[in-house]
PDB file of C-alpha atoms and ligand atoms in Angstrom:
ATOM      1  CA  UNK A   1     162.363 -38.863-115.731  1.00  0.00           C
ATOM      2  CA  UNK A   2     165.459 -38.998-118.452  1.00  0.00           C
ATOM      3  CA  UNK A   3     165.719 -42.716-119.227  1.00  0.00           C
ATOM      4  CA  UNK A   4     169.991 -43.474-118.632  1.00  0.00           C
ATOM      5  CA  UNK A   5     171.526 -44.181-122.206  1.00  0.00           C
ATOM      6  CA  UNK A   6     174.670 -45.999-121.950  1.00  0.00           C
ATOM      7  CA  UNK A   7     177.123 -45.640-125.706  1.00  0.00           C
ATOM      8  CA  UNK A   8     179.838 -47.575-126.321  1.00  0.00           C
ATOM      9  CA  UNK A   9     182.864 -45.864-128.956  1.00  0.00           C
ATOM     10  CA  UNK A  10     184.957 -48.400-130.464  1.00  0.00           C
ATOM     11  CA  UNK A  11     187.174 -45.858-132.139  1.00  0.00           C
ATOM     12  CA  UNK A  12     189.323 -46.897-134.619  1.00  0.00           C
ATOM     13  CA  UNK A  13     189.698 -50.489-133.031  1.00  0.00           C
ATOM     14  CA  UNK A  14     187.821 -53.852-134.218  1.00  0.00           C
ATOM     15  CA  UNK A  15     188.677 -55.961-137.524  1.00  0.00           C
ATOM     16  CA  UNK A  16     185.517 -57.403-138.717  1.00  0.00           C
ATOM     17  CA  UNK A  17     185.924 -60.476-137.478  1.00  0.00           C
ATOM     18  CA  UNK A  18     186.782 -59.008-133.603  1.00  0.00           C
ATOM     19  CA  UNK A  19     183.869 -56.329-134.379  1.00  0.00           C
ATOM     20  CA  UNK A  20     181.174 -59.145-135.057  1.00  0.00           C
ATOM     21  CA  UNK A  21     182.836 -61.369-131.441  1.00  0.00           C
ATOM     22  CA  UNK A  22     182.128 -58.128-129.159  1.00  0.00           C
ATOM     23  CA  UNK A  23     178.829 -57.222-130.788  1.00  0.00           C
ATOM     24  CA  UNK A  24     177.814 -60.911-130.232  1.00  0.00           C
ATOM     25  CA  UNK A  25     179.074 -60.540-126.181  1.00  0.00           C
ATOM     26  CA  UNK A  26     177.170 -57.434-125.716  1.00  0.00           C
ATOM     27  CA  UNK A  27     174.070 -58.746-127.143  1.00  0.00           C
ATOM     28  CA  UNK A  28     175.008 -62.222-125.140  1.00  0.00           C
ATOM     29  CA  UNK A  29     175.575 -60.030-121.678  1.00  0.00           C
ATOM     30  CA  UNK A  30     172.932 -56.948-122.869  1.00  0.00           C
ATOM     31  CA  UNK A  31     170.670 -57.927-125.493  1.00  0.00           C
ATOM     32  CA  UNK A  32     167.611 -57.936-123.623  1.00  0.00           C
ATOM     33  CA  UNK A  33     168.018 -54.906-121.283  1.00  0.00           C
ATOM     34  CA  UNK A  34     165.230 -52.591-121.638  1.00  0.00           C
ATOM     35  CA  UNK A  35     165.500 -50.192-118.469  1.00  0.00           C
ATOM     36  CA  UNK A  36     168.792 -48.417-119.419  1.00  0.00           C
ATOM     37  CA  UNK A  37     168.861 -47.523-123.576  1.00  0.00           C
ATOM     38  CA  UNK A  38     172.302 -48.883-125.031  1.00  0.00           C
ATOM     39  CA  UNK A  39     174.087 -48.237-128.591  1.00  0.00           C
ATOM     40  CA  UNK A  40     177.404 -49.850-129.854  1.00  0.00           C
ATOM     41  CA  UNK A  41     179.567 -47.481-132.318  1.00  0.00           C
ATOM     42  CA  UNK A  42     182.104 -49.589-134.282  1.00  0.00           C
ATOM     43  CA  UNK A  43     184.301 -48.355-137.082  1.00  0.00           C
ATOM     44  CA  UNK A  44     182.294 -47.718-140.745  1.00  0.00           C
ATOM     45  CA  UNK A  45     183.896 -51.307-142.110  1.00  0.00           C
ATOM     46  CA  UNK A  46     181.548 -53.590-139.090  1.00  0.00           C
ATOM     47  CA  UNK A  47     178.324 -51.334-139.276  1.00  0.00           C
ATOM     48  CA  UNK A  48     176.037 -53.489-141.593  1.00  0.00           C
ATOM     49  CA  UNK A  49     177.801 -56.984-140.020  1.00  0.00           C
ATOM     50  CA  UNK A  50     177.038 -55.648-136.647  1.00  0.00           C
ATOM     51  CA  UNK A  51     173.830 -54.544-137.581  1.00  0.00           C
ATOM     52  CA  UNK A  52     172.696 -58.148-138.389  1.00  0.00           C
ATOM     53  CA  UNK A  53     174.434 -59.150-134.784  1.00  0.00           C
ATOM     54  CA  UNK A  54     172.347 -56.769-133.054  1.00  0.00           C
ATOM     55  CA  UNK A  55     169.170 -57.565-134.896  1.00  0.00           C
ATOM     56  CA  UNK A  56     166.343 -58.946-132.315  1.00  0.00           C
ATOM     57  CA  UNK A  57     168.204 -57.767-129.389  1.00  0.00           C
ATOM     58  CA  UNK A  58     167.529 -53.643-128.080  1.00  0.00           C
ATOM     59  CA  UNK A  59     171.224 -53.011-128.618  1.00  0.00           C
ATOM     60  CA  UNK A  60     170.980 -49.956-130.997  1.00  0.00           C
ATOM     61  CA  UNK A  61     173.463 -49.132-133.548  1.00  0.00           C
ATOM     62  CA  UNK A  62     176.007 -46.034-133.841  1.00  0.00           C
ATOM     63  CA  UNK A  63     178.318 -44.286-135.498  1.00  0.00           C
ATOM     64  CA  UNK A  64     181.126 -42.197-135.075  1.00  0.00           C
ATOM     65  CA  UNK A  65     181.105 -39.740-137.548  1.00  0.00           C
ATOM     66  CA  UNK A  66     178.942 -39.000-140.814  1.00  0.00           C
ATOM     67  CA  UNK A  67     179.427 -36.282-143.683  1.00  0.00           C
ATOM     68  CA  UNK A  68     177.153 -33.027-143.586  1.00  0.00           C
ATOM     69  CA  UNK A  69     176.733 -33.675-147.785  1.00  0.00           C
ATOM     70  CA  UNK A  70     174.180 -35.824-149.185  1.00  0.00           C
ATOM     71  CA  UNK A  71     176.150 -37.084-151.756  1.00  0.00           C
ATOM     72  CA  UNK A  72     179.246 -36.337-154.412  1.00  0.00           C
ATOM     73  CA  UNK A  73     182.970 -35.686-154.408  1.00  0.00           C
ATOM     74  CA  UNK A  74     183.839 -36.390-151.032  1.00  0.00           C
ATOM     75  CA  UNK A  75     186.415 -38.706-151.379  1.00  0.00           C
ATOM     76  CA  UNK A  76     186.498 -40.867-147.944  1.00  0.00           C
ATOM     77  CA  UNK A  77     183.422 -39.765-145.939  1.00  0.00           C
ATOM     78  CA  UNK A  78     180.222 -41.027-145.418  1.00  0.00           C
ATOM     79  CA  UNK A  79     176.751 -40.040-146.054  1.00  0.00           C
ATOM     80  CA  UNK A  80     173.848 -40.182-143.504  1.00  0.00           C
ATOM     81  CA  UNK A  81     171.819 -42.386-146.001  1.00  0.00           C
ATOM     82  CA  UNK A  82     174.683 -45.005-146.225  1.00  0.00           C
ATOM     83  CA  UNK A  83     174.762 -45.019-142.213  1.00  0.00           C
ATOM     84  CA  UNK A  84     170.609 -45.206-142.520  1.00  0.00           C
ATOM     85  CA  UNK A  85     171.026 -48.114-145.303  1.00  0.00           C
ATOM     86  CA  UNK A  86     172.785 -50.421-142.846  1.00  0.00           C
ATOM     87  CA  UNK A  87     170.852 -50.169-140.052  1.00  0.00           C
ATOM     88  CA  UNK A  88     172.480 -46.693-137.741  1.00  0.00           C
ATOM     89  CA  UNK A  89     170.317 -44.802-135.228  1.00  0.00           C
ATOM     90  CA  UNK A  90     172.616 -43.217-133.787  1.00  0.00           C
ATOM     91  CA  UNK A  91     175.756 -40.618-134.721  1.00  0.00           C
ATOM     92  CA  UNK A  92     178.529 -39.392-132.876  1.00  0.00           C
ATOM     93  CA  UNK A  93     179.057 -35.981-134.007  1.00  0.00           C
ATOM     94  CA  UNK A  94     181.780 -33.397-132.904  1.00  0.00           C
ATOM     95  CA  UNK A  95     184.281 -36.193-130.851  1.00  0.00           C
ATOM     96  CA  UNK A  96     187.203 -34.190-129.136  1.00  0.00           C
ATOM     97  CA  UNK A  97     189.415 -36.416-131.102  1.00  0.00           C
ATOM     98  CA  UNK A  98     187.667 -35.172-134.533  1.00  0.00           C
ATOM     99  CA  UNK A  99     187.841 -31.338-133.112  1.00  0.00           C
ATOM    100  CA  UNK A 100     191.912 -32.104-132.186  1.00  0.00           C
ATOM    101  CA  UNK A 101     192.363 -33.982-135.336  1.00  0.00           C
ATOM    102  CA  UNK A 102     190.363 -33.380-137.852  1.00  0.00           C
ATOM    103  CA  UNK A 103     189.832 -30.150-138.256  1.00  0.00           C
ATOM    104  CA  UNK A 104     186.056 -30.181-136.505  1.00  0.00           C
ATOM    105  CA  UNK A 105     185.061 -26.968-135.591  1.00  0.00           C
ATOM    106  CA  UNK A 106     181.411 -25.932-134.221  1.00  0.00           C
ATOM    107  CA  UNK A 107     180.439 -25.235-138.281  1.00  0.00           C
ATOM    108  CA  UNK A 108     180.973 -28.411-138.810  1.00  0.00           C
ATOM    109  CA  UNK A 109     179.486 -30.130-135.906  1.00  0.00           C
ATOM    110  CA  UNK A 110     176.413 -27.917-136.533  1.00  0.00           C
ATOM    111  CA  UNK A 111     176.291 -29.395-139.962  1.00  0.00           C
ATOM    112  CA  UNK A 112     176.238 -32.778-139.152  1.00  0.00           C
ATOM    113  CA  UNK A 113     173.556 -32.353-136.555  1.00  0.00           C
ATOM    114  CA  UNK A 114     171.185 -30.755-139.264  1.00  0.00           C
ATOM    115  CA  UNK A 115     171.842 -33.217-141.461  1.00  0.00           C
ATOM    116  CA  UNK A 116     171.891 -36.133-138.934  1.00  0.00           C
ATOM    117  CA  UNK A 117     168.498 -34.963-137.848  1.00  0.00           C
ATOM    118  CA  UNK A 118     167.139 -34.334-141.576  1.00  0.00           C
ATOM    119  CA  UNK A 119     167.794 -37.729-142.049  1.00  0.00           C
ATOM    120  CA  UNK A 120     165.670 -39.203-139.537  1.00  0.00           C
ATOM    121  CA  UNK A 121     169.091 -40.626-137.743  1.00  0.00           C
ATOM    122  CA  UNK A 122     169.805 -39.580-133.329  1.00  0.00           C
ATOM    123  CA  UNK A 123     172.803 -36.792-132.838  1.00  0.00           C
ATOM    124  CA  UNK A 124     175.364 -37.659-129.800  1.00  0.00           C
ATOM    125  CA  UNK A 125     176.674 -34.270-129.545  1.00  0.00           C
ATOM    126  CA  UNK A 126     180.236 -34.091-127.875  1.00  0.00           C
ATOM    127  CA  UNK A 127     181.237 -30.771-125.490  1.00  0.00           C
ATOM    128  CA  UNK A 128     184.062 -30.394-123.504  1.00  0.00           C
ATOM    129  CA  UNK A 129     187.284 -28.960-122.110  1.00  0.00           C
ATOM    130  CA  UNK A 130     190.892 -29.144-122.244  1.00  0.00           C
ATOM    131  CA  UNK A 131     193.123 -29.143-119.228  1.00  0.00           C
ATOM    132  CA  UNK A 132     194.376 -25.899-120.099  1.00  0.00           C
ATOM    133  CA  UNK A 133     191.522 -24.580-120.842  1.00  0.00           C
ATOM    134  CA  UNK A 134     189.827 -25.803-117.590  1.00  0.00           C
ATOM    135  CA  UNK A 135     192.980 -24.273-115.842  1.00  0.00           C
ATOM    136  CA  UNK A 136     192.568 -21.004-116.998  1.00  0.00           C
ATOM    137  CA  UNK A 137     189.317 -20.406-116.561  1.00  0.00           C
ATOM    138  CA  UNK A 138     187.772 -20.741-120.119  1.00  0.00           C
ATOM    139  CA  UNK A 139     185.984 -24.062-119.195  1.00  0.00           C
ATOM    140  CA  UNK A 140     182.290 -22.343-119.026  1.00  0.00           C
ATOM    141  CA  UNK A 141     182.730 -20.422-122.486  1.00  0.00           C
ATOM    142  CA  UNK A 142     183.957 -23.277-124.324  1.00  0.00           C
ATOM    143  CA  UNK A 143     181.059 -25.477-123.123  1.00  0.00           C
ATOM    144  CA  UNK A 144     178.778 -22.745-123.810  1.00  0.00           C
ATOM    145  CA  UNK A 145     180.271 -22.438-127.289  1.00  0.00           C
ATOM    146  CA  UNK A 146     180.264 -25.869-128.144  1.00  0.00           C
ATOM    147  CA  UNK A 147     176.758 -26.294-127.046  1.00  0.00           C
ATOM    148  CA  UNK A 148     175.300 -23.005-128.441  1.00  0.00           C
ATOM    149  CA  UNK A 149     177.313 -23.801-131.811  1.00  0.00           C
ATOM    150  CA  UNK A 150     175.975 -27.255-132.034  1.00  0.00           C
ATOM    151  CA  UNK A 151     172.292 -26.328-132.143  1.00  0.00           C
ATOM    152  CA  UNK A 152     172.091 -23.432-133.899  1.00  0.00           C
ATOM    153  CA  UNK A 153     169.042 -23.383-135.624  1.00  0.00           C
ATOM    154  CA  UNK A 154     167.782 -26.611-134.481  1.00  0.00           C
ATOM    155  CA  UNK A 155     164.065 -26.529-133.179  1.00  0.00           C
ATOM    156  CA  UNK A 156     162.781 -27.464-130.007  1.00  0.00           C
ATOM    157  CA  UNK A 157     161.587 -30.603-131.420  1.00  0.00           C
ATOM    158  CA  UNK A 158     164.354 -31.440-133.094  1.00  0.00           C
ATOM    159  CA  UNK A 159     166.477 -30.955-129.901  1.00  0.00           C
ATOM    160  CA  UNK A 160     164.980 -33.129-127.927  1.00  0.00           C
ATOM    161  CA  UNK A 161     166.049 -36.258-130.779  1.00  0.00           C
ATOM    162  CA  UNK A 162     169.700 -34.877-129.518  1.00  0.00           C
ATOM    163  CA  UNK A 163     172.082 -36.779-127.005  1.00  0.00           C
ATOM    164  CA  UNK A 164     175.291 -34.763-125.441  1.00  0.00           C
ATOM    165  CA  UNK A 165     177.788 -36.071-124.113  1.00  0.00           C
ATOM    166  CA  UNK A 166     179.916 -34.015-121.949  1.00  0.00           C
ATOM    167  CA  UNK A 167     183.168 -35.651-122.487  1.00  0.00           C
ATOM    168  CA  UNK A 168     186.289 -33.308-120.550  1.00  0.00           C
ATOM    169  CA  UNK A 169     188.914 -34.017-122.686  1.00  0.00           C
ATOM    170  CA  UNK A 170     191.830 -34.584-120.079  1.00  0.00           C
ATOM    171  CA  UNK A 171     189.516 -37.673-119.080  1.00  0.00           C
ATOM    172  CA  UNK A 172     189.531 -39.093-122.183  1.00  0.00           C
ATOM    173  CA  UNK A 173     191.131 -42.261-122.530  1.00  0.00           C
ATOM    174  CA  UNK A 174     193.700 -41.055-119.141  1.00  0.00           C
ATOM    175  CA  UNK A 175     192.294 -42.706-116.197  1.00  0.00           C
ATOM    176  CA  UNK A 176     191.182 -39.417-114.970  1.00  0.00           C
ATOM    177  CA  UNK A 177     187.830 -38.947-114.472  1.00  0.00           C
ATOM    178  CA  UNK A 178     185.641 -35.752-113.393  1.00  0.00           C
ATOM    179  CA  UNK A 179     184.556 -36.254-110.098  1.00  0.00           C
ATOM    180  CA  UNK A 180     181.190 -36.694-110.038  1.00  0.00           C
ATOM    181  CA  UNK A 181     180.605 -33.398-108.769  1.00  0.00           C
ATOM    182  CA  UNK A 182     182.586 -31.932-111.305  1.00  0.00           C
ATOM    183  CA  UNK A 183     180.490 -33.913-113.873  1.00  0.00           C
ATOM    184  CA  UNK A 184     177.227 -32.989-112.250  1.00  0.00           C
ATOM    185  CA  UNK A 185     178.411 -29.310-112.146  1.00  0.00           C
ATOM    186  CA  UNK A 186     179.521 -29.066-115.751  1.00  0.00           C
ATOM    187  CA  UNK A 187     176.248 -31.146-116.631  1.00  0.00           C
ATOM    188  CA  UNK A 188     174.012 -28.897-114.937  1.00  0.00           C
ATOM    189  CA  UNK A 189     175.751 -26.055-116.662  1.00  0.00           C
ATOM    190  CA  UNK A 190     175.305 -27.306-119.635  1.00  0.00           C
ATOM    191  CA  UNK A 191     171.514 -28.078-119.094  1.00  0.00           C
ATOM    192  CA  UNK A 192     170.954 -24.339-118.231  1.00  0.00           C
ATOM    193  CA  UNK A 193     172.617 -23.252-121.889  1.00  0.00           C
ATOM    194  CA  UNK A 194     169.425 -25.581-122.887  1.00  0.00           C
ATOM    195  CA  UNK A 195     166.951 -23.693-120.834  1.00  0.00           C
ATOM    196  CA  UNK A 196     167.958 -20.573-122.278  1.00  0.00           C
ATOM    197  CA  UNK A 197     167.631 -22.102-125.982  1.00  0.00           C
ATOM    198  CA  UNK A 198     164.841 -23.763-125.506  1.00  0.00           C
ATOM    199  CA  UNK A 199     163.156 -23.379-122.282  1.00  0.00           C
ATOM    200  CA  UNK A 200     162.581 -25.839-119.357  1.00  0.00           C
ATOM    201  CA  UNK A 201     160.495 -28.295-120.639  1.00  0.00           C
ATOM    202  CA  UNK A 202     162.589 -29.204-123.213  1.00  0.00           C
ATOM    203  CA  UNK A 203     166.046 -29.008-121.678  1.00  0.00           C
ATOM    204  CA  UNK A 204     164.633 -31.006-118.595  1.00  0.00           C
ATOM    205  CA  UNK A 205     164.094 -33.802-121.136  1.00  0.00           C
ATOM    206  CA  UNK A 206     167.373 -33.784-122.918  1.00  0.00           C
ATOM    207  CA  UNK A 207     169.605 -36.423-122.009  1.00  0.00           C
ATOM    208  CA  UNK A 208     173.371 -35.257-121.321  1.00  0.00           C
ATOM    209  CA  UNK A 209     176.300 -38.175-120.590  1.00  0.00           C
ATOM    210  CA  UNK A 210     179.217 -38.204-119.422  1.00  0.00           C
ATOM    211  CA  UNK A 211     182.672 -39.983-121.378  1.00  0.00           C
ATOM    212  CA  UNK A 212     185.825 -39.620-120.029  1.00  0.00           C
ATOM    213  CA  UNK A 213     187.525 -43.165-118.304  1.00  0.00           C
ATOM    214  CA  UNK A 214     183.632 -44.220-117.501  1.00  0.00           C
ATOM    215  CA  UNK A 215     184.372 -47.916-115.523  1.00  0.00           C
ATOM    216  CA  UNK A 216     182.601 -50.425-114.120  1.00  0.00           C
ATOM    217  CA  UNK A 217     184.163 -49.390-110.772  1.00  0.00           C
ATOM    218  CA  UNK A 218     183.173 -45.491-110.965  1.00  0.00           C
ATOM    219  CA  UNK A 219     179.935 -45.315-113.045  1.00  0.00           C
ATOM    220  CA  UNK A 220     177.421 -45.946-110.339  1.00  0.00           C
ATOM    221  CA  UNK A 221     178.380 -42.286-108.637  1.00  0.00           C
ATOM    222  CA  UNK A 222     178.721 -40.887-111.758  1.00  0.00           C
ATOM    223  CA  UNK A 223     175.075 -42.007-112.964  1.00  0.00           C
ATOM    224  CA  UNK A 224     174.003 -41.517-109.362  1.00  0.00           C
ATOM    225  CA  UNK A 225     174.367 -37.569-109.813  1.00  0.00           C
ATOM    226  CA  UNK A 226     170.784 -35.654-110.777  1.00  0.00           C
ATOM    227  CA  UNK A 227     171.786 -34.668-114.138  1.00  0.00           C
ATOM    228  CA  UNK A 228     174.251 -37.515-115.419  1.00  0.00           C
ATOM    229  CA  UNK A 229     171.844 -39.190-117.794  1.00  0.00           C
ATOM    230  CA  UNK A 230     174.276 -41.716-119.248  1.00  0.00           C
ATOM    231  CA  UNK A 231     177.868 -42.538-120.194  1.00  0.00           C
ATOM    232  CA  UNK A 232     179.646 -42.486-124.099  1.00  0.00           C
ATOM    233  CA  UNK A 233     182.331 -45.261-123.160  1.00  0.00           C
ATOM    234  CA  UNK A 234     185.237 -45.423-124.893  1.00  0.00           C
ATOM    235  CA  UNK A 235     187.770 -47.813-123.422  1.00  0.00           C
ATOM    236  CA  UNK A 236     185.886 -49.162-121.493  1.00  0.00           C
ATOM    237  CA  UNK A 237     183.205 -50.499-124.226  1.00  0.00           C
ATOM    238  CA  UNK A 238     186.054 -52.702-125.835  1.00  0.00           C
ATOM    239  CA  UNK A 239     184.793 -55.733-123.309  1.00  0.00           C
ATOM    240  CA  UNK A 240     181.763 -56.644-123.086  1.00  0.00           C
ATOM    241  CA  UNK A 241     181.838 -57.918-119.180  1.00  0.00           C
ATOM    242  CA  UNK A 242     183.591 -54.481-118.767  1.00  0.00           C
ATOM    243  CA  UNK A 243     180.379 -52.557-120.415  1.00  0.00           C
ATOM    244  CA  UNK A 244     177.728 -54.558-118.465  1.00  0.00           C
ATOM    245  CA  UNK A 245     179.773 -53.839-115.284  1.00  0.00           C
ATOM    246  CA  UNK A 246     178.627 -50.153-116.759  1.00  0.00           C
ATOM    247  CA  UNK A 247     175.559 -51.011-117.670  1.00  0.00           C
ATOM    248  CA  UNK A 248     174.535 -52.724-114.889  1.00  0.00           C
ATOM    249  CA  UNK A 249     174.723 -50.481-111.699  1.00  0.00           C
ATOM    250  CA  UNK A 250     172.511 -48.122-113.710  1.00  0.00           C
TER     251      UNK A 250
HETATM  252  C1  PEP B 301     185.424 -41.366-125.562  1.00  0.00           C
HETATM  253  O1  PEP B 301     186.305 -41.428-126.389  1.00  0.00           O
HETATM  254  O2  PEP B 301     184.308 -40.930-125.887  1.00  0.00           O
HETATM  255  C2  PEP B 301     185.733 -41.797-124.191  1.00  0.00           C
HETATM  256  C3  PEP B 301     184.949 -41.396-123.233  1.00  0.00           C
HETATM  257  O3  PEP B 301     186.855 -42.579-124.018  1.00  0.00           O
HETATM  258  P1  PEP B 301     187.353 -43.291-122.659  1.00  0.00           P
HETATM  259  O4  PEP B 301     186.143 -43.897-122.010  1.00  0.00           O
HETATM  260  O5  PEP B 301     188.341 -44.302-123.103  1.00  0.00           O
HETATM  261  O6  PEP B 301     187.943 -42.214-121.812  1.00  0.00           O
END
């Protein structure tokens, strides 16, 4: 039985001062909730002052994004030891917003995830499809290169310290969100790709969420489905009564 594991993605919103209020709600609303696993993912600049918020609670801490290189001339990113140094577990890796953005590609995200993993820090590894990509047809290949891309050559063992999050990118931040069916079908797509990479066992044990306008209002069908294992929130994780309504139903 895959334990649910709820993520909240503060994106590039939260001063310090708003960060350290909202970490203090959801630990307040959350902080003692040990039947669903739940992670908060502010920006870089409120990771160690969260980290003290969440201290004492089982509200783990997340981030959105961390540099493949140990170390060096990398002007602007961040290093999986920093993240480590102030208190991350967790590390959003391969966000549609990085891939549309930023110049992410599946090199990259597989990059991360080695080094994420080296580190002793938890991948959340994003997959998922545009609109037009959905439209015509290419939905299943670019899942199944996302996915495929992400792990290669990551062991079994390692794997199974690996979150996705299947995350369609026309629900992002829209209002529109996969039907739960759709979700469950793209999920249980997705969980076959694991199969094949690593056999039953292990993909039957990897948890897989959903992100895409997750709400208090629709998140108890979408968890409800056999292989929706958890949510990454985005939006919705800005509130903390909005994330417990999330939370809670679970
Ligand atoms: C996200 O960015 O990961 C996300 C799911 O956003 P939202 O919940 O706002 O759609």
């Amino acid at each position: 039985m895959r334990k649910k594991f709820i993520a909240g993605n503060w994106k590039m919103n939260t001063t310090l001062d708003e960060a350290v209020a909202l970490a203090k709600d959801v630990v307040k609303t959350m902080g003692d909730t040990s039947d669903v696993d739940i992670a908060i993912c502010p920006p870089y600049t409120s990771l160690y002052a969260v980290s003290e918020v969440l201290k004492g609670s089982t509200v783990k801490l997340g981030a959105q994004d961390v540099h493949w290189e140990a170390k060096g001339a990398f002007t602007g990113k961040v290093s999986c030891a920093m993240l480590k140094s102030v208190g991350v577990t967790y590390v959003i890796i391969g966000h549609s917003e990085q891939r549309t953005y930023f110049h992410e590609t599946n090199e990259t995200v597989n990059k991360k995830v080695k080094a994420t993993l080296a580190a002793g820090l938890l991948p959340i590894i994003c997959v998922g499809e545009t609109l037009e990509e959905r439209k015509s047809g290419k939905m299943d290949a670019v899942i199944e290169s996302h996915t495929v891309g992400a792990f290669a050559g990551i062991s079994a063992e390692d794997a199974l310290k690996c979150t996705i999050a299947y995350e369609p990118v026309w629900a992002i931040g829209t209002g529109e969100t996969a039907t739960p069916q759709q979700a469950n079908e793209a999920h249980i797509y997705i969980r076959k790709l694991l199969t094949k990479l690593y056999g039953t066992s292990t993909a039957e044990q990897i948890r897989i969420q959903y992100g895409g306008s997750m709400k208090a209002d629709n998140a108890k069908a979408l968890l409800g489905q056999s292989d929706v294992d958890g949510g990454l929130i985005g939006g919705a994780s800005l509130k903390a009564s909005d994330f417990a309504g999330i939370v809670k139903p679970v």
